[in-house]
Tab-separated table of C-alpha atoms in Angstrom:
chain	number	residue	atom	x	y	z
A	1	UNK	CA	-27.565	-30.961	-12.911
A	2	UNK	CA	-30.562	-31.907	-11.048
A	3	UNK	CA	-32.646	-30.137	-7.833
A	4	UNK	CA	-35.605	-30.024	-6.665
A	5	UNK	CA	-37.112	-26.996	-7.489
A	6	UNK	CA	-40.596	-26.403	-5.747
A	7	UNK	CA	-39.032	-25.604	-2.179
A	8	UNK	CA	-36.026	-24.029	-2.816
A	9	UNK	CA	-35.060	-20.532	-4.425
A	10	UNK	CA	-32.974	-20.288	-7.383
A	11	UNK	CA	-32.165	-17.417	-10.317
A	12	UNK	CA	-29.827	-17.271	-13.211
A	13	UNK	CA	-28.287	-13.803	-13.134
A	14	UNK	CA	-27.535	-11.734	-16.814
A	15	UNK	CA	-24.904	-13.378	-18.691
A	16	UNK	CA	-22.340	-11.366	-20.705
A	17	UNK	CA	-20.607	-11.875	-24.028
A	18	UNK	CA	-20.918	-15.309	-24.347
A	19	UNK	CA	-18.995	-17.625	-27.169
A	20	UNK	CA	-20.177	-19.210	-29.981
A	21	UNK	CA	-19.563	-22.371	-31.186
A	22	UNK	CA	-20.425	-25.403	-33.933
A	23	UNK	CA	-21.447	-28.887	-36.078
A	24	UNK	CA	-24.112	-31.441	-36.442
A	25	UNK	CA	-25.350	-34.974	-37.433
A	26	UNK	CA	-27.954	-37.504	-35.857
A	27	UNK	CA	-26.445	-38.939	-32.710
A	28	UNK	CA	-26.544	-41.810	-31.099
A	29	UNK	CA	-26.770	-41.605	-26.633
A	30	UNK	CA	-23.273	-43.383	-26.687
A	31	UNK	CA	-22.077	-39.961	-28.964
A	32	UNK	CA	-24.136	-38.165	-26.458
A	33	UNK	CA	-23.631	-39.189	-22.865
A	34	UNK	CA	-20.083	-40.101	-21.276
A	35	UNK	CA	-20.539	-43.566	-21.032
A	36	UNK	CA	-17.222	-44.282	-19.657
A	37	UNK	CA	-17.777	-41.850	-16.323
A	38	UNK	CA	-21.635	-42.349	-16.514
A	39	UNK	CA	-22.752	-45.895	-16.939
A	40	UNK	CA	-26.625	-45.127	-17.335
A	41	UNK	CA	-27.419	-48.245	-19.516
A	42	UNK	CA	-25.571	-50.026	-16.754
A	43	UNK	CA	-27.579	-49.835	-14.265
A	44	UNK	CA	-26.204	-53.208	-12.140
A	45	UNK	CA	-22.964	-52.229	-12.451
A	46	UNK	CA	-20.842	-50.700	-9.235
A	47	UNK	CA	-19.747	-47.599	-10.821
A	48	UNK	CA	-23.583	-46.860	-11.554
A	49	UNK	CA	-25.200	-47.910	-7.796
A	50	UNK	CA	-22.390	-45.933	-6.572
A	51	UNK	CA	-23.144	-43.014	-8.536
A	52	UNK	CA	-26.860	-42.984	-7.764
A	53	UNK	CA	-25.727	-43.071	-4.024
A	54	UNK	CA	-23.308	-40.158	-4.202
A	55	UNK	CA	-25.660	-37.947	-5.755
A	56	UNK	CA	-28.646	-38.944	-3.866
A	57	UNK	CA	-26.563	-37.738	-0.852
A	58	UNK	CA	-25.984	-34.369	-2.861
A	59	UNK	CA	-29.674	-33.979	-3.700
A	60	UNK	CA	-30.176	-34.452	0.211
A	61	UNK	CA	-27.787	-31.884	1.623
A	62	UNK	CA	-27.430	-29.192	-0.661
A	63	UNK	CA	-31.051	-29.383	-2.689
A	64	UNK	CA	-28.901	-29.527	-5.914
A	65	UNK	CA	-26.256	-32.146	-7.253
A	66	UNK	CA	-24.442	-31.709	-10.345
A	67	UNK	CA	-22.713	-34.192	-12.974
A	68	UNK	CA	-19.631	-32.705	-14.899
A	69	UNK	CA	-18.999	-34.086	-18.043
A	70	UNK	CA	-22.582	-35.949	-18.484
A	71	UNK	CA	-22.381	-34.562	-22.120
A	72	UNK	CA	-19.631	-34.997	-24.343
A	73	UNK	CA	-17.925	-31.998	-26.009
A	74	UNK	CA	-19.011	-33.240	-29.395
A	75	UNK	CA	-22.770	-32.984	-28.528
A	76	UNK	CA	-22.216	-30.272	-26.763
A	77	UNK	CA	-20.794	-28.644	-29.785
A	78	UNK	CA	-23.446	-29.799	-31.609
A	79	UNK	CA	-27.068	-28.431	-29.045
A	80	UNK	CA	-25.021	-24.709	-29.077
A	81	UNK	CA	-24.885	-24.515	-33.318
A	82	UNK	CA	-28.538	-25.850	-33.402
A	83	UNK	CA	-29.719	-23.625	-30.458
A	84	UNK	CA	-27.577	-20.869	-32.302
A	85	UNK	CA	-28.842	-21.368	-35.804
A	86	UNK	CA	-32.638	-21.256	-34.629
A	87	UNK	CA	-31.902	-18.609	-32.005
A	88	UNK	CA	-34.263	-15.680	-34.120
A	89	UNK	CA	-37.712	-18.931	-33.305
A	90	UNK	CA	-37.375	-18.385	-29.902
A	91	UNK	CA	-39.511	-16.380	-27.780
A	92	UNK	CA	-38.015	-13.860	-25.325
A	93	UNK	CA	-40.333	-12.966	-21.999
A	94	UNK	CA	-39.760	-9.980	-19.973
A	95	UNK	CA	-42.002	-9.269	-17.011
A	96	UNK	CA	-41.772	-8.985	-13.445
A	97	UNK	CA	-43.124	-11.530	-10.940
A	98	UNK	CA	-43.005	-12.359	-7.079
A	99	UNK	CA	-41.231	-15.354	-5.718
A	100	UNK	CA	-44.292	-17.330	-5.908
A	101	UNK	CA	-45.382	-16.519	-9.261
A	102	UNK	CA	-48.393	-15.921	-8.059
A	103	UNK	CA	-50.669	-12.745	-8.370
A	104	UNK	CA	-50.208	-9.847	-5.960
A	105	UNK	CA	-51.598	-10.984	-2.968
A	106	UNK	CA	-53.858	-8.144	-1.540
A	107	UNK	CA	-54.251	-8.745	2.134
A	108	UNK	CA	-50.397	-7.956	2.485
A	109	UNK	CA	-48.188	-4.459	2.176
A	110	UNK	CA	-47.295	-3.899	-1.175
A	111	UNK	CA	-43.510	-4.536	0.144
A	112	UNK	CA	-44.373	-7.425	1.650
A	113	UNK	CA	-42.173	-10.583	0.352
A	114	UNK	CA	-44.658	-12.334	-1.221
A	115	UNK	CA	-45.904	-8.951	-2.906
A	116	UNK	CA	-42.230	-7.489	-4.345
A	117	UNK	CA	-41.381	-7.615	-7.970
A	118	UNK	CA	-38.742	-9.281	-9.831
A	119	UNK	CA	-37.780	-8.145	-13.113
A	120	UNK	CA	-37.038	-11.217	-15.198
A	121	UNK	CA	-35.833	-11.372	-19.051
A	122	UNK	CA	-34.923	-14.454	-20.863
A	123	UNK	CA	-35.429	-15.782	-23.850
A	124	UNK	CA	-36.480	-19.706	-24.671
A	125	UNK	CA	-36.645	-21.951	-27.907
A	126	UNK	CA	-39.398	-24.473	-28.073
A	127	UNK	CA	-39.188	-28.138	-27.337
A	128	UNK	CA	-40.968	-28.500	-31.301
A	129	UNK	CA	-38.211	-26.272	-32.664
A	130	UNK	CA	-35.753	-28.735	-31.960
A	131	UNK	CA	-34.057	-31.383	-33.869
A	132	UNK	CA	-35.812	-34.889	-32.693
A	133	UNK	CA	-32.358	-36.613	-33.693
A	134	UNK	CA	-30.036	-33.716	-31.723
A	135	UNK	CA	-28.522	-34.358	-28.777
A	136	UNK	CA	-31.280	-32.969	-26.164
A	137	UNK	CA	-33.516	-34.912	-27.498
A	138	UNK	CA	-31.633	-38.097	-27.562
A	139	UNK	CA	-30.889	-37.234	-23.749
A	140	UNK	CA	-34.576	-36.398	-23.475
A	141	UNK	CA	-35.818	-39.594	-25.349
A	142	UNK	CA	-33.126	-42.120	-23.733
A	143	UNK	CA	-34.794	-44.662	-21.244
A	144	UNK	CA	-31.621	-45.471	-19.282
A	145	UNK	CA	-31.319	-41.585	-18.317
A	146	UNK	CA	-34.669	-41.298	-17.488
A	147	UNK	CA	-34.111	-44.672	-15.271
A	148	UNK	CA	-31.362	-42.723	-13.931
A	149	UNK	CA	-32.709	-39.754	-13.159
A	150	UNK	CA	-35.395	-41.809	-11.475
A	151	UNK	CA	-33.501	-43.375	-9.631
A	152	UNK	CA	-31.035	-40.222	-8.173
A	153	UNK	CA	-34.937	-38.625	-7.606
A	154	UNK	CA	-35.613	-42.003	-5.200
A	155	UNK	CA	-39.111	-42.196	-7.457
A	156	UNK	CA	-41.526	-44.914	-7.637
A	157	UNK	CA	-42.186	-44.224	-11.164
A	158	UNK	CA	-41.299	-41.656	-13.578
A	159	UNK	CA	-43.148	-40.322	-16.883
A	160	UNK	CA	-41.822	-37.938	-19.474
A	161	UNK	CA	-43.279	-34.829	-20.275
A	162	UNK	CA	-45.406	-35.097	-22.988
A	163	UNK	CA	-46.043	-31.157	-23.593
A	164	UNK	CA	-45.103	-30.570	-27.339
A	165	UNK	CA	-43.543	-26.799	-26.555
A	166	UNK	CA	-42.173	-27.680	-23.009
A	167	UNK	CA	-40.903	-31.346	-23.024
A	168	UNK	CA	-37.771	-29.938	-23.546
A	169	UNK	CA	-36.330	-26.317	-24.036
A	170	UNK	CA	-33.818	-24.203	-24.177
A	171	UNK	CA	-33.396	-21.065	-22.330
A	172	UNK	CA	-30.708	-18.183	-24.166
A	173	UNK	CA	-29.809	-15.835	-22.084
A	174	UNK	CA	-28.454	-12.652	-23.931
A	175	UNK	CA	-26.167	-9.694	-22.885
A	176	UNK	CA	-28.460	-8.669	-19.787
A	177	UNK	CA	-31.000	-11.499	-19.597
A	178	UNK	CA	-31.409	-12.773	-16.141
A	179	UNK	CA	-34.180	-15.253	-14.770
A	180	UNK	CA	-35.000	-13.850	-10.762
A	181	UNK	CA	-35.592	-15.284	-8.051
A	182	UNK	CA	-38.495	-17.771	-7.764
A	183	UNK	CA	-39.598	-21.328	-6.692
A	184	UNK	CA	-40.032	-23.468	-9.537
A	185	UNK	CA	-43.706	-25.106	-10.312
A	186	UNK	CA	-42.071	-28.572	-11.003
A	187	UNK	CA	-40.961	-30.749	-8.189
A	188	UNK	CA	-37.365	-30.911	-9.412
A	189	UNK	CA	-35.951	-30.050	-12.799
A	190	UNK	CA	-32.577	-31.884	-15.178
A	191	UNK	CA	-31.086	-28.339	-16.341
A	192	UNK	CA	-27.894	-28.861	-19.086
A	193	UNK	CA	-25.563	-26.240	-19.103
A	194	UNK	CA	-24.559	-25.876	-22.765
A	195	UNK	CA	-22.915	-22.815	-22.696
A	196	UNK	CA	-20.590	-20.852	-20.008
A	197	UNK	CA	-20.585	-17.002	-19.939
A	198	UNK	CA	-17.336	-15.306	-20.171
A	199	UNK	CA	-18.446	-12.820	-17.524
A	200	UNK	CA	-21.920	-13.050	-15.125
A	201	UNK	CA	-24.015	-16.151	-15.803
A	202	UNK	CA	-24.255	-17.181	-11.586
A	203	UNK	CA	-26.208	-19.959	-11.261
A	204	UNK	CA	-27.631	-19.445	-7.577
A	205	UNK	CA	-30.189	-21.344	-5.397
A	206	UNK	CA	-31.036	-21.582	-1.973
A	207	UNK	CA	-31.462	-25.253	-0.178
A	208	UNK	CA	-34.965	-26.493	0.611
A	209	UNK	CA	-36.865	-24.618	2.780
A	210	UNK	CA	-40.358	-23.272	1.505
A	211	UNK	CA	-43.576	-24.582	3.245
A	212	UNK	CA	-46.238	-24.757	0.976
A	213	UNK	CA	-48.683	-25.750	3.724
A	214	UNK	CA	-47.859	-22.078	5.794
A	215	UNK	CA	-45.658	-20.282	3.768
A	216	UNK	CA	-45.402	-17.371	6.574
A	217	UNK	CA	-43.443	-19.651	8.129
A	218	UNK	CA	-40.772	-19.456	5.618
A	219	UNK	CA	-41.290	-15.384	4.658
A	220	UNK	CA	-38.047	-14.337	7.005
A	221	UNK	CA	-36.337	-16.459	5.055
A	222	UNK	CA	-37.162	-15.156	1.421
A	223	UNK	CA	-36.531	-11.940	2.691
A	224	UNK	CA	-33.621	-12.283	3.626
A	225	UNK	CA	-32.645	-14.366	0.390
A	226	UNK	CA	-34.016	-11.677	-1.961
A	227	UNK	CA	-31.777	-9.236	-0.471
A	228	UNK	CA	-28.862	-11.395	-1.014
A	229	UNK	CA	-27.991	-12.713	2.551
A	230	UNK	CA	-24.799	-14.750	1.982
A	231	UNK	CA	-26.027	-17.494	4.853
A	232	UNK	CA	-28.891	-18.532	2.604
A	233	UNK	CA	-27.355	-17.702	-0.883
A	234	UNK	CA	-26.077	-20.207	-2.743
A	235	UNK	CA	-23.790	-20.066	-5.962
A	236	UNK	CA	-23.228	-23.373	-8.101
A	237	UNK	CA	-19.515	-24.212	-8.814
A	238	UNK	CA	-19.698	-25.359	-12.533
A	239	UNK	CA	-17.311	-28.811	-11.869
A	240	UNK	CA	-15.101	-29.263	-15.238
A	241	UNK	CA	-14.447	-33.161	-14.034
A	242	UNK	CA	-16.528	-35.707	-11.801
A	243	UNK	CA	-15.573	-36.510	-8.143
């Protein structure tokens, strides 16, 4: 899934009794990616311009475009026993923050939008805790996704993260954990779903609409998104097959 993230609201809410799952190996990106439905090391094929179209259309409308079956099961398998197995090296955060996650602003009410607290609890392994041969780092490391990726964004040019602990990570969400509302720092964000809850575990977002330039502007709109306002409120359908 891709979005972009800085002007546009989005939480994960607490995910319940999820599964568990298994195996592992050094992968290649053809053991990794569906290369059949996602031609990324094709990029002058039809299939792939036409891709890069649809979802450029997606990331347009809706703020968010998604990409069922990107991963194959196998290396799906394989990112939930790693994430599993180092599970107890990750770090868990709980805290509260405003939308902004920003400090309290003190020329406004208390109960002001930009003022009200969000609990938030989730828990995150490290991109150096990973395996540099598993298969989020072969995503992560593969130049015809990042191409990709570039190219969905519309970019000029794209770097990757060089941040040793947040290149890449993994967020774990136990019975409970939820991540609140807030507008991401990063202009848009690649999130992976590797593993569905069996009860909870909304994925929700709001399309574009923050002004960063007067963002009182845009405070009848948080409002009304923090208190759940179905017009604004998006949730994501997790797709099980591509369009």
């Amino acid at each position: 899934m891709f979005s972009t993230s800085a002007n546009k609201l989005k939480r994960c809410l607490q995910v319940l009794n999820t599964q568990r799952v298994m195996q592992a190996s050094n992968l290649h990106l053809e053991q990794v990616i569906n290369l059949s439905a996602y031609p990324i090391h094709q990029p002058e094929s039809q299939i792939y311009k036409d891709l890069v179209s649809f979802h450029q259309d997606q990331l347009r409308r809706n703020g968010v475009t998604t990409l069922p079956e990107l991963i194959t099961k196998e290396a799906i398998t394989e990112a939930v026993k790693e994430v599993e197995e180092k599970a107890d090296m990750s770090y868990t955060m709980q805290t509260d923050h405003n939308i902004y996650l920003r400090k309290t602003d003190e020329t406004k009410p208390i109960t002001h939008v930009s003022n009200q607290r969000l609990d938030t609890k989730v828990a995150a392994l490290a991109c150096d805790e990973l395996a540099e041969e598993g298969p989020l780092k072969v995503v992560f490391k593969s130049n015809s996704f990042l191409s990709f990726v570039q190219q969905i964004l519309n970019r000029p040019f794209f770097h990757r993260n060089v941040d040793p602990v947040g290149a890449v990570f993994v967020n774990i969400y136990n019975d409970g954990y939820s991540h609140n509302w807030h507008f991401d720092e990063s202009q848009w964000s690649t999130t992976i779903l590797l593993q569905e809850a069996e009860v909870g575990g909304d994925f929700q977002y709001t399309k574009p609409f923050r002004n960063e330039e007067d963002e009182s502007q845009t405070y009848e709109i948080a409002t009304k998104v923090i208190a759940g306002d179905g017009e604004y409120v998006k949730t994501l359908r997790i797709q099980t097959r591509k369009h």
